[in-house]
Amino acid sequence: MPGVPSLVAGKYYANPRNSFWPIMGELFGAGPDQPYAMRVRTLQDNGVALWDVFKVCRRRGSADAAIEAGSEVANDFAGLYARHSRIDRVFFNGAKAEMAYRRSVVSAGVHPSGVTLARLPSTSPANAATSVPSKVTAWRALVG
């Protein structure tokens, strides 16, 4: 789920301390200096879509660890895969997103067998142990 700044702004990764958009700038030219709609369009033009595992959940604050167990409702991945049959890879922005997907989508039998899953290091400022250059290196997986 997006953090509070993103929910308030209605834009993914609106927290200026999150390294997602600087990384997308490095990889695709979709950096924070571009208008949000242009950033999203640039990602789409490069075959990258943004979507949350959860459609709805309850939590206080922005931390994924604060999501109340049992409050999560997964997005319609069955519909997503039906509408976009060419999806062949799903990348997760950190461990919590991957765990949520496996628990809510894979275990429900919705994940297509031919779609590869890969976890990337979280771009959250809470993941300060991983440097931005290291994150950029790992996130290059989106390009290939």
C-alpha angles and dihedrals in degrees: 000000000000117000123249095270090052094047091049092047095040088229132110116252096005093157102104090214091060110100096211097101095041088052091048087050090055093046104036109006090256096126130154091263089071123080111266095246090052091050092052092046091050090053091048091049087055094050096258122129128184120220137151124235090225126056090190139005140149124244142139113241127346104297116115087216088065094062108122111241112245094023095090122109115185122228117252099274092160088060092043092053091045092052095041107037092165093070105121103162136040119193124196125215095224139331098291093059091049093049091048092051093048091048097043105030111019094043089049090057093243099117112099113237094231096055116099119220123209133172118218125194112277115260090209118122085236087071093068092141089077115065120230092243089054090049091051090052092052094043090056083087086084091064097055 
